[in-house]
Coordinates of C-alpha atoms and ligand atoms in Angstrom, one line a residue:
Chain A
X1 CA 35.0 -27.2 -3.7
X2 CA 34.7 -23.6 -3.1
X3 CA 37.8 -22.3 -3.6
X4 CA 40.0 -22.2 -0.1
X5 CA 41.4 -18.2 -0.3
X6 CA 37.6 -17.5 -0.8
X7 CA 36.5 -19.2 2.4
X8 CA 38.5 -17.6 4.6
X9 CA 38.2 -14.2 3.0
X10 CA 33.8 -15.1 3.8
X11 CA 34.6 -16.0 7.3
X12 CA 36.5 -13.1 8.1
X13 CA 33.8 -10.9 6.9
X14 CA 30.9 -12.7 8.6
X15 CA 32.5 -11.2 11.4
X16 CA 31.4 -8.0 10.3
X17 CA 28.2 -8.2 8.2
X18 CA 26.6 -10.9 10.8
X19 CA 22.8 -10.8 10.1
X20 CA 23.7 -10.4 6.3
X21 CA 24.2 -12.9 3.9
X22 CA 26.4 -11.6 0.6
X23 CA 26.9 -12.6 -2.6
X24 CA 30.1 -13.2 -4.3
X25 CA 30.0 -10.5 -6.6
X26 CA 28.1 -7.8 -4.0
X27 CA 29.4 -4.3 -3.7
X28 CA 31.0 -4.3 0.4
X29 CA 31.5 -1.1 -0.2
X30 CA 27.9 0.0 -0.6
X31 CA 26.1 -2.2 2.3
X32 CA 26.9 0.7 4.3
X33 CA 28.8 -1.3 7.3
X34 CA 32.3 -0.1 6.1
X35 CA 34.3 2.4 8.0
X36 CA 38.0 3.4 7.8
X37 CA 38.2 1.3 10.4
X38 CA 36.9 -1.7 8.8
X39 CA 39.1 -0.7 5.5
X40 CA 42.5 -0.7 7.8
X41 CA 41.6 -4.2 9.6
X42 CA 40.9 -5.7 6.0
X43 CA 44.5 -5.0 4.9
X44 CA 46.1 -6.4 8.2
X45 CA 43.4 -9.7 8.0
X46 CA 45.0 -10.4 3.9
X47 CA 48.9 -9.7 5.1
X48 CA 48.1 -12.3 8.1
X49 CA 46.3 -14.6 6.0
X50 CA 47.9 -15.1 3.1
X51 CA 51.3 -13.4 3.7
X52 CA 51.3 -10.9 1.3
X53 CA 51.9 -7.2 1.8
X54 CA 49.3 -4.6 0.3
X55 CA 51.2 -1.5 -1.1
X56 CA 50.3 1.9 -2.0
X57 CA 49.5 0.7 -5.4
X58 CA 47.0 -1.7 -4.4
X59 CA 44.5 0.9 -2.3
X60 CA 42.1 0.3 -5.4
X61 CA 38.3 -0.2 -4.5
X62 CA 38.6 -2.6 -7.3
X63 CA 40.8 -4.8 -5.5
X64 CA 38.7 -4.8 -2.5
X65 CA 34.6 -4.4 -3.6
X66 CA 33.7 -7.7 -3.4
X67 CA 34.6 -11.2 -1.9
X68 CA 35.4 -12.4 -5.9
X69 CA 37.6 -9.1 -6.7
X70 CA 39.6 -10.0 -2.8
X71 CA 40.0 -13.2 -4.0
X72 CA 41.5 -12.4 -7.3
X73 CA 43.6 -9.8 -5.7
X74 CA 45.1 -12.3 -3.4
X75 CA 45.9 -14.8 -5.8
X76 CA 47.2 -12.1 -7.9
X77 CA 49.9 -11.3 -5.4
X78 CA 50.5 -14.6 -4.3
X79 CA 51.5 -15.1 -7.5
Chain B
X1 CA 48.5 -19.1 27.3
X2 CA 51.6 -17.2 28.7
X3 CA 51.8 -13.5 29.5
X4 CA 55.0 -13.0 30.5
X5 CA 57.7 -10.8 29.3
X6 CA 61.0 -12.1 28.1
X7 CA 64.3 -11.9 29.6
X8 CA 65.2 -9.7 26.9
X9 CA 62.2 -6.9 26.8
X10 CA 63.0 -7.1 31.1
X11 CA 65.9 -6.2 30.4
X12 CA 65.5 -3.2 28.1
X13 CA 62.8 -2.5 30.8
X14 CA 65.7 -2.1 33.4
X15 CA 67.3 -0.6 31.0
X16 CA 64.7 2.3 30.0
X17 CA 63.8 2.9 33.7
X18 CA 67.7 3.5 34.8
X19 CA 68.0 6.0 31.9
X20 CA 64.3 7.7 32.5
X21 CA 65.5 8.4 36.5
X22 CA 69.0 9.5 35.5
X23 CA 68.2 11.4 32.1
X24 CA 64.8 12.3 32.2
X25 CA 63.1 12.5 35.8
X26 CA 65.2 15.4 36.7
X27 CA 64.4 17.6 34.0
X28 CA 60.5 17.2 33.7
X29 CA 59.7 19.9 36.0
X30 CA 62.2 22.2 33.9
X31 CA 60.0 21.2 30.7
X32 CA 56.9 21.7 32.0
X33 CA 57.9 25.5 34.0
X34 CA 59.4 26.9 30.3
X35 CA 57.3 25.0 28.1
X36 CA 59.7 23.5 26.3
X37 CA 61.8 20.0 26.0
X38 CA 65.6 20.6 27.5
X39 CA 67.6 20.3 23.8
X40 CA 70.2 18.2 26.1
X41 CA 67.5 15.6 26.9
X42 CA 66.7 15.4 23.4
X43 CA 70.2 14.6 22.5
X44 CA 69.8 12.0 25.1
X45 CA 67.0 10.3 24.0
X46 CA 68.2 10.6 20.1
X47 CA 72.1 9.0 21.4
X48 CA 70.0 5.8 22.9
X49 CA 68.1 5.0 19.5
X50 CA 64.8 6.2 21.3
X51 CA 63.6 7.9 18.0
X52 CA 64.5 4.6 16.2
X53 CA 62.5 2.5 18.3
X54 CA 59.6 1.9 15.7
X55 CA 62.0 2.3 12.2
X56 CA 63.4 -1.6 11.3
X57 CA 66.9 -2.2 11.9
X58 CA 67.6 -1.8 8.1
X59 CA 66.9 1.8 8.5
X60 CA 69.1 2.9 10.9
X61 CA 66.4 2.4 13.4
X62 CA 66.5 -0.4 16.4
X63 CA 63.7 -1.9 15.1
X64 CA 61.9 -3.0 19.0
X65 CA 59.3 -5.2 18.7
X66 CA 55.7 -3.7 19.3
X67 CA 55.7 -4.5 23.5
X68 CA 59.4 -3.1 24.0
X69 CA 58.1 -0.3 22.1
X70 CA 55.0 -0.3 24.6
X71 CA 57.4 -0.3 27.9
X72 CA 59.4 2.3 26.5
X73 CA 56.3 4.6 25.9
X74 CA 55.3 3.2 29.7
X75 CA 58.7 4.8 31.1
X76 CA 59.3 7.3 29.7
X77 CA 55.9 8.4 30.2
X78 CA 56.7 7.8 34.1
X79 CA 59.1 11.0 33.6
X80 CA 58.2 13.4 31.4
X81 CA 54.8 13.3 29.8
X82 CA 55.5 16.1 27.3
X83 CA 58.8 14.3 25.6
X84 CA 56.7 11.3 25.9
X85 CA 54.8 12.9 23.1
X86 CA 57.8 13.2 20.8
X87 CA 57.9 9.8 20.3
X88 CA 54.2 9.6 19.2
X89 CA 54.3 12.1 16.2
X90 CA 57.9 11.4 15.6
X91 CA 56.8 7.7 15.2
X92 CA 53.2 8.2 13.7
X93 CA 55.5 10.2 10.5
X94 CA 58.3 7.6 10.4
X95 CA 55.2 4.9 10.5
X96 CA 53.1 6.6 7.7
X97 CA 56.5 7.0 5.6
X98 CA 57.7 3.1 6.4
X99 CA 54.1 1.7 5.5
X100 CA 52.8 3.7 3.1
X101 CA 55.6 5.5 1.5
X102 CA 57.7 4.7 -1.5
X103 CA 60.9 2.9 -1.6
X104 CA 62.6 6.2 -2.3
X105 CA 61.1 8.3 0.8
X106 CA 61.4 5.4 2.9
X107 CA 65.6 5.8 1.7
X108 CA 65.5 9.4 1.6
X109 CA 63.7 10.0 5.2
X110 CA 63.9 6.9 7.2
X111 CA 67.9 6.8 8.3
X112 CA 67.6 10.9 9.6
X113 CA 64.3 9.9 11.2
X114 CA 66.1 7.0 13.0
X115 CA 69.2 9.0 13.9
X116 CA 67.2 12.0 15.1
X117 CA 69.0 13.7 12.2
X118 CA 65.1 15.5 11.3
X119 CA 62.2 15.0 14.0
X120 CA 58.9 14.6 12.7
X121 CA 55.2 15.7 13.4
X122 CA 51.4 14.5 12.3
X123 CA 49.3 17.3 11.4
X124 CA 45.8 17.0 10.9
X125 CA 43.8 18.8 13.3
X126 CA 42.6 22.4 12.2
X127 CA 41.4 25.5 13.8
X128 CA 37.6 24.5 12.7
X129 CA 38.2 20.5 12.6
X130 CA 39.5 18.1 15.3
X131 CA 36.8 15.0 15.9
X132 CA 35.5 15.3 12.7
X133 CA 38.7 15.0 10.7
X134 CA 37.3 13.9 7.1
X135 CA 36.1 17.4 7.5
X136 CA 39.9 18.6 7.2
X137 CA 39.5 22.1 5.0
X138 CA 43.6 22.3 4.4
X139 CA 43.8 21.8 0.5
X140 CA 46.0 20.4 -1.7
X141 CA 45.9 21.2 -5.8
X142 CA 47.8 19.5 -8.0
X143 CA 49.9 22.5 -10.5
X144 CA 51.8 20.4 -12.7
X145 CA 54.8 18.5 -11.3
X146 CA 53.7 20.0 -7.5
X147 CA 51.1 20.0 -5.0
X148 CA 50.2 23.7 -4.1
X149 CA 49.0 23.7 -0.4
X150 CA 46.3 25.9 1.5
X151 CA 45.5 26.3 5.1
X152 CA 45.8 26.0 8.7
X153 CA 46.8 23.0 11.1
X154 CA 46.2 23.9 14.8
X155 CA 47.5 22.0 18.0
X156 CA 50.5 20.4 16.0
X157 CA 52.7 18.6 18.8
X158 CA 55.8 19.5 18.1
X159 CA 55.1 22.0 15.9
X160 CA 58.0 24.5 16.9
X161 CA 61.0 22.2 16.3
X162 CA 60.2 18.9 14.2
X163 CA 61.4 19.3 10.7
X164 CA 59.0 17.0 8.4
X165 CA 55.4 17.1 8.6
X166 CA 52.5 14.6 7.7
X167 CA 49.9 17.1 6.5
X168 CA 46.7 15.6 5.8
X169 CA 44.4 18.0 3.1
X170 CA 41.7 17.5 1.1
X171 CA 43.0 16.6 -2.6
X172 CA 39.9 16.6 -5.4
X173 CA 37.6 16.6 -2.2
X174 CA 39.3 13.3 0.0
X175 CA 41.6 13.4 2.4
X176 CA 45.1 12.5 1.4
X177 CA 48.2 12.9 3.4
X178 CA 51.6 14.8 2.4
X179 CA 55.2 15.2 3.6
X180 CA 55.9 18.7 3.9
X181 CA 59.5 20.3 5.1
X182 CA 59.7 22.8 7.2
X183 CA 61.6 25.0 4.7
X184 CA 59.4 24.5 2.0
X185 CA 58.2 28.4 1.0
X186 CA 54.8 29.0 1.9
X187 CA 55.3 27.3 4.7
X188 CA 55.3 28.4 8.3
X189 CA 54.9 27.6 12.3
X190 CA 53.3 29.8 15.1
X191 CA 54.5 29.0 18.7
X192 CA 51.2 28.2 21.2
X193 CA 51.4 28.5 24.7
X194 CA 49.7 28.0 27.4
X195 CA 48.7 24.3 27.9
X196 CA 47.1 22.8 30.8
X197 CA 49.3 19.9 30.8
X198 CA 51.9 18.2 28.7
X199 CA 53.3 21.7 28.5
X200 CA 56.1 20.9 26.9
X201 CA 55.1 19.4 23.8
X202 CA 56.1 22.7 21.8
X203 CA 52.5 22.9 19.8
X204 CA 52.1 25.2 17.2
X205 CA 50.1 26.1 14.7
X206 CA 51.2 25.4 11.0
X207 CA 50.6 27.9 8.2
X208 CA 50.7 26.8 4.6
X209 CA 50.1 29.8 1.6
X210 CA 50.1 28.1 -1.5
X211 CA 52.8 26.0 -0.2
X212 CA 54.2 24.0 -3.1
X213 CA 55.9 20.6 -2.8
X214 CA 56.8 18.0 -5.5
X215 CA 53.9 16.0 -6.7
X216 CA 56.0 12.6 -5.4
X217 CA 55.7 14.0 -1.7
X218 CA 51.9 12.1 -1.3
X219 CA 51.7 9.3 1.0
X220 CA 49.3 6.5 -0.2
X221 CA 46.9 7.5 -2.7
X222 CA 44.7 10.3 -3.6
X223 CA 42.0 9.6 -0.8
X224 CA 44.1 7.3 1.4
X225 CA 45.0 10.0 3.9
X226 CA 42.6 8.7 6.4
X227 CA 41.2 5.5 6.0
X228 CA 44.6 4.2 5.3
X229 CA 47.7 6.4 6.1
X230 CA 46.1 8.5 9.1
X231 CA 44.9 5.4 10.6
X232 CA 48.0 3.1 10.7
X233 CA 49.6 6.7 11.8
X234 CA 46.7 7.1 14.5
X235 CA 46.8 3.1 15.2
X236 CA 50.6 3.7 16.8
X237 CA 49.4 7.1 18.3
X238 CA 47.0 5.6 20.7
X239 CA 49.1 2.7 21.2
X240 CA 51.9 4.5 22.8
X241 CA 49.9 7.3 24.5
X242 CA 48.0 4.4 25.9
X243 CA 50.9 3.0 27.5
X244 CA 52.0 6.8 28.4
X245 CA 49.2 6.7 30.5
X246 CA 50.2 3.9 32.0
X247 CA 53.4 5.4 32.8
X248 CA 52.1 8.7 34.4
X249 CA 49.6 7.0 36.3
X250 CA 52.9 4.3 37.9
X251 CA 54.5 7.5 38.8
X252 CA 51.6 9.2 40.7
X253 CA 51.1 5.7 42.4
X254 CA 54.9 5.7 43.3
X255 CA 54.3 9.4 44.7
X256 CA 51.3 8.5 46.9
X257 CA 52.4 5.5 48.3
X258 CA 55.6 7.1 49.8
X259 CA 54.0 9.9 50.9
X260 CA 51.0 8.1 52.6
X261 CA 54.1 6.1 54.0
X262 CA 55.9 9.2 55.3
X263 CA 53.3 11.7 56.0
X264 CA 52.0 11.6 59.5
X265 CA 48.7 13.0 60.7
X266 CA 46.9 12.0 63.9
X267 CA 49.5 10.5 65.1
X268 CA 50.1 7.6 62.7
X269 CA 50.8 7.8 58.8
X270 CA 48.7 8.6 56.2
X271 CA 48.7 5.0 55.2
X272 CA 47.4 3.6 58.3
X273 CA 43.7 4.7 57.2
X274 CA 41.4 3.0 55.2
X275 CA 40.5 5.6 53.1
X276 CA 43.6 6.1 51.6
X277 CA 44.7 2.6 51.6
X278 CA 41.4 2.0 49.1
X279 CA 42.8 4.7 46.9
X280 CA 46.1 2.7 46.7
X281 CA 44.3 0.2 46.4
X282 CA 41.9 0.8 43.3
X283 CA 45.2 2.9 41.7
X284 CA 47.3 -0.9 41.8
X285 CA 44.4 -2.4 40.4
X286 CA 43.6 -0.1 37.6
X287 CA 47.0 0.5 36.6
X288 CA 47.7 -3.4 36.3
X289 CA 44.3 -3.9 34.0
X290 CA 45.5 -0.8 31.9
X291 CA 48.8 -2.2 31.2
X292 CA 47.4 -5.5 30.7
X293 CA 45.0 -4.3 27.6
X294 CA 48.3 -2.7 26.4
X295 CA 50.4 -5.6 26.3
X296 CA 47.3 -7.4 25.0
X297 CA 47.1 -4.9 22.0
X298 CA 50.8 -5.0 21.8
X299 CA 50.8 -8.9 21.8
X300 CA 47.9 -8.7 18.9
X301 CA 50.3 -6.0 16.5
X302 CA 53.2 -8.2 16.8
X303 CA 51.1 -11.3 15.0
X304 CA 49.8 -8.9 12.9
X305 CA 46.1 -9.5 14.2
X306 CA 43.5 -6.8 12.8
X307 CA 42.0 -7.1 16.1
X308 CA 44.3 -5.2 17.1
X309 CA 43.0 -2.0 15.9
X310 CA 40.0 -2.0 18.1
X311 CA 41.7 -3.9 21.1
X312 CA 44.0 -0.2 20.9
X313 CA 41.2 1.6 21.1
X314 CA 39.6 -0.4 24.5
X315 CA 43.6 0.2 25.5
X316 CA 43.6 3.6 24.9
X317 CA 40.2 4.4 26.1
X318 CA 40.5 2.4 29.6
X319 CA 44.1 3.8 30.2
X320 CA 43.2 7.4 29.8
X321 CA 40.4 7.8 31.6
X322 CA 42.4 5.2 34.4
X323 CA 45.5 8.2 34.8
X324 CA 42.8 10.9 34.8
X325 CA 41.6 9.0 38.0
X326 CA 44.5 7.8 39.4
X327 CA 46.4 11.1 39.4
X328 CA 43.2 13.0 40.7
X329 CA 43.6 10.7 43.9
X330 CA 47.2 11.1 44.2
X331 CA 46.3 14.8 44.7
X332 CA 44.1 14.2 47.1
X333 CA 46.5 11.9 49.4
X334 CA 49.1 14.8 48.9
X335 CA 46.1 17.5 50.0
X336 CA 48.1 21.1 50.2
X337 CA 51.0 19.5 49.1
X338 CA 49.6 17.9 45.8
X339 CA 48.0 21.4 44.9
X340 CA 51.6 22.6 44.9
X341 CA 53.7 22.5 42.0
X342 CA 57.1 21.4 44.3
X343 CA 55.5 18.0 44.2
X344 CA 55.2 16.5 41.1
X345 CA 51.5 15.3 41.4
X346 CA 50.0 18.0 40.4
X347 CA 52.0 17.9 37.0
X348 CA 50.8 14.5 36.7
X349 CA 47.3 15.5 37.5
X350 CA 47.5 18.4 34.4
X351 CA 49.1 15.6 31.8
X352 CA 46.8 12.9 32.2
X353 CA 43.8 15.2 31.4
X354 CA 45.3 15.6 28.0
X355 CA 44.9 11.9 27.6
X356 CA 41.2 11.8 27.2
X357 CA 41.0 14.6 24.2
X358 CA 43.9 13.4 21.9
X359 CA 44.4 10.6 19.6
X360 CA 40.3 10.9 20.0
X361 CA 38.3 11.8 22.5
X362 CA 37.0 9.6 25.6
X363 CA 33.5 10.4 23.8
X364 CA 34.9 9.3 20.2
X365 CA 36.1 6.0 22.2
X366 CA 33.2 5.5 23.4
X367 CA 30.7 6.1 20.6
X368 CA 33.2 3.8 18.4
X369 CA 33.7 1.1 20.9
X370 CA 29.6 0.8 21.1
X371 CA 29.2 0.9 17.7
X372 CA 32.2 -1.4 16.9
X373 CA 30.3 -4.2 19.2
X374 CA 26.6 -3.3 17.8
X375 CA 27.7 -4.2 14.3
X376 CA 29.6 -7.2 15.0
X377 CA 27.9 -9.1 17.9
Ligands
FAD1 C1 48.1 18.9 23.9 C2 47.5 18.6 22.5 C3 48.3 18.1 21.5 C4 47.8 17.8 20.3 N1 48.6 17.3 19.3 C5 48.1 17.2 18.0 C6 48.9 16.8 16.9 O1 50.1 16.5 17.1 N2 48.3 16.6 15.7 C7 47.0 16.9 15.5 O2 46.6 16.7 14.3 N3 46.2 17.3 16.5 C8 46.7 17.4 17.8 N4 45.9 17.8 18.8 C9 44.4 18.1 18.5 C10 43.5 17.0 19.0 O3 43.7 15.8 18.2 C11 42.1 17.5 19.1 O4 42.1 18.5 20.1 C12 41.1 16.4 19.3 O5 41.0 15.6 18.1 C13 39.7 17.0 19.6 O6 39.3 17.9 18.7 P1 38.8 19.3 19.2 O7 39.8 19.9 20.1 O8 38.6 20.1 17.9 O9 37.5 19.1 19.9 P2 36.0 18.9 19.3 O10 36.0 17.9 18.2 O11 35.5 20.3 19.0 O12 35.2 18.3 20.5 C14 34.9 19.0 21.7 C15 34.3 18.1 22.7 O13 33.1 17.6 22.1 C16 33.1 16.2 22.1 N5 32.4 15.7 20.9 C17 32.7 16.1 19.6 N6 31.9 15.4 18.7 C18 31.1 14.6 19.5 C19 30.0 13.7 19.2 N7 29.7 13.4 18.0 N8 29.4 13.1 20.3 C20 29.8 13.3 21.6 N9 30.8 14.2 21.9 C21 31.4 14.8 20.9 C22 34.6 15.8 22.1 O14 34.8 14.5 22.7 C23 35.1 16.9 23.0 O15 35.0 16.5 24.4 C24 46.4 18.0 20.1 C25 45.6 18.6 21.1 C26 46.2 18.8 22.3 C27 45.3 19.4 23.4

């Protein structure tokens, strides 16, 4: 079963790349949909979601690239 | 589904009204004739918590939810457009410092924020930059244990009194935000005059010459200044002029329909014709759906909703170009008398214009509304 953080993190970005199917382990970042915008309503959708609260320290693209690093990240600070 | 306030935010809504027509009505005129806020009805608004509306109680600040915080923009916008604005930037800075900031300046700046102890501004706009802020050319260079900063900010509300700044300058080529006091050396303000409305926002221009400030004064992270710290700062910006124009446009709909009441011409008041009964008309209706997308937005911040980003935007968007409207035909029920500045509807006419340039343009709405709903439907 695909693991349930991961789902929600997919559907929540379906929202945004529509006509595009992405991998696990694609770069977000480099699709060329994202905006500041985009970047802002991605750290309000996590603290909703999961109830955690990204800090300074976490505004890492490495945290964020992909739907495996989100995943990783929010499991990190669920923690 | 219930859109309804509580008895509680209607009765800071009483509230906020009874002190706007006591403590705030009567001076707007003043403000906007010398260009500057009444230090008396700052000391007002700082005594009432006003400046602590968006800080959490356990900063010193009253810690209103986000539609309190709405209605309090909406009445106090229905005095005095210009002091209004002080509780944008002075709230976009306490924002950028409570989300982004470390534990220590949320300690050291916070409290004084809250108790009006220090004001606070948002600078990024530049002489040669405004819509196009990732263009910012202010720069920032790290020289050890300090930042050394370089340039010009232009248009800085509250500029000529506010004490702690949110500079945003480009650090290793990305924009990144910084706090910077006014007293720091290298660091100085420029009066402007001269507005066409909002006149008494007290905008100046800032002027940093390798202006150096300790390296722990960033907000966020190298690169954050937009996409993170400027936009939550921006978010709250366009939240609460949104419901400022809200509040301007109630006024000017107050004016008109006691004047087309009291006025008589042909015989019979102004308000027995159709014409000017469809003005009142479309100015009820638009200044209901306005403050509907704001409580909406509101509602959609106070959940936490990412939604609520863009659902600001529509706010923001519909409600400026709403007052710029509304006001315009408020004039034009007062004829001579609106074009006259011992009425107050031609003040209201100047103000709302300012509406549809900051916080982004009606064009930058509108280009990222479209483009908002092209990528995602
Ligand atoms: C009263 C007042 C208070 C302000 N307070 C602050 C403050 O506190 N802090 C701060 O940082 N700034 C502040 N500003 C500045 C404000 O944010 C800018 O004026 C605003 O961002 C617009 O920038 P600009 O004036 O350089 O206009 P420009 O960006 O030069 O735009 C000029 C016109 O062209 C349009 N335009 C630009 N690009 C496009 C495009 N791609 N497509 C279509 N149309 C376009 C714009 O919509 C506008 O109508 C304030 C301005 C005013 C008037």
């Amino acid at each position: 079963m695909e693991n349930a953080i991961k789902a929600k993190v997919k559907k929540f970005l379906s929202r945004f790349f529509k006509s595009q199917e992405i991998a696990d382990d694609q770069d977000i970042f480099s699709l060329g949909f994202v905006n500041s915008l985009f970047a802002m309503q991605l750290v309000l959708f996590l603290e909703k979601e999961f109830d955690i609260m990204v800090d300074t320290e976490d505004l890492d693209l490495e945290n964020f690239r992909t739907i495996d690093l989100i995943t990783s990240f929010v499991e990190k600070k669920q923690a | 589904m219930k859109t309804e306030l509580t008895d509680e935010q209607l009765a800071h809504k009483e509230a906020f009204r009874r002190f706007v027509d006591e403590e705030v009505v009567p001076y707007a005129r003043e403000h906007d004739l010398e260009e500057r806020l009444n230090p008396a009805v700052i000391d007002k608004v700082i005594e009432k918590g006003y400046l602590g509306s968006m800080i959490p109680t356990k900063f010193g600040g009253t810690g209103m939810d986000m539609v309190t915080l709405g209605i309090l923009n909406e009445e106090i916008g229905r005095g005095c457009a210009s002091l209004r604005c002080l509780l944008t930037v002075h709230g976009m800075l306490a924002l950028a410092i409570l989300r982004w900031g470390t534990q220590q300046q949320r300690t050291d700046y916070l409290p004084r924020l809250a108790k009006g102890e220090i004001l606070g501004a948002f600078a990024l706009s530049e002489p040669n930059v405004g819509s196009d802020a990732k263009s910012v050319e202010t720069t920032a260079v790290l020289d050890g244990d300090e930042y050394v900063l370089t340039g010009t900010k232009k248009w800085i509300t509250m500029g000529q009194i506010a004490d702690l700044f949110l500079i945003i300058a480009k650090c290793e080529g990305q924009p990144t935000a910084f706090l910077v006091e006014r007293e720091r050396p290298g660091f100085c303000t420029k009066a402007m005059k001269g507005l066409l409305g909002t006149r008494a926002t007290m905008i100046a221009e800032l002027h940093m010459d390798n202006c150096r400030i300790p390296k722990e004064n960033i907000i966020g992270r190298v690169g954050t200044g937009l996409t993170h710290v400027g936009l939550s700062c921006l978010d709250y910006g366009r939240y609460t002029v949104a419901w400022g124009c809200v509040g301007t446009a109630q006024a000017a709909f107050e004016a008109s329909v006691a004047y087309a009441r009291d006025r008589q011409q042909f015989g019979a008041p102004l308000s027995d014709n159709q014409l000017i009964r469809k003005m009142i008309s479309e100015m009820t209706v638009n200044i209901k759906a306005a403050r509907q997308l704001c409580y909406h937005a509101g509602y959609l911040k106070e959940v936490g909703d990412p939604d609520t980003i863009m659902e600001t935007w529509v706010a923001k968007y519909y409600a400026s170009t709403m007052v710029t409207k509304v006001t315009s035909d408020a004039v034009q029920i007062f004829g001579g008398n609106g074009c006259l500045d011992q009425y107050p509807v031609e003040r209201y006419f100047r103000d709302a214009k300012i509406n549809e340039i900051i916080e982004g343009s009606t064009q930058m709405h509108e280009i990222l509304i479209a483009s908002h709903i092209f990528k995602t439907m």
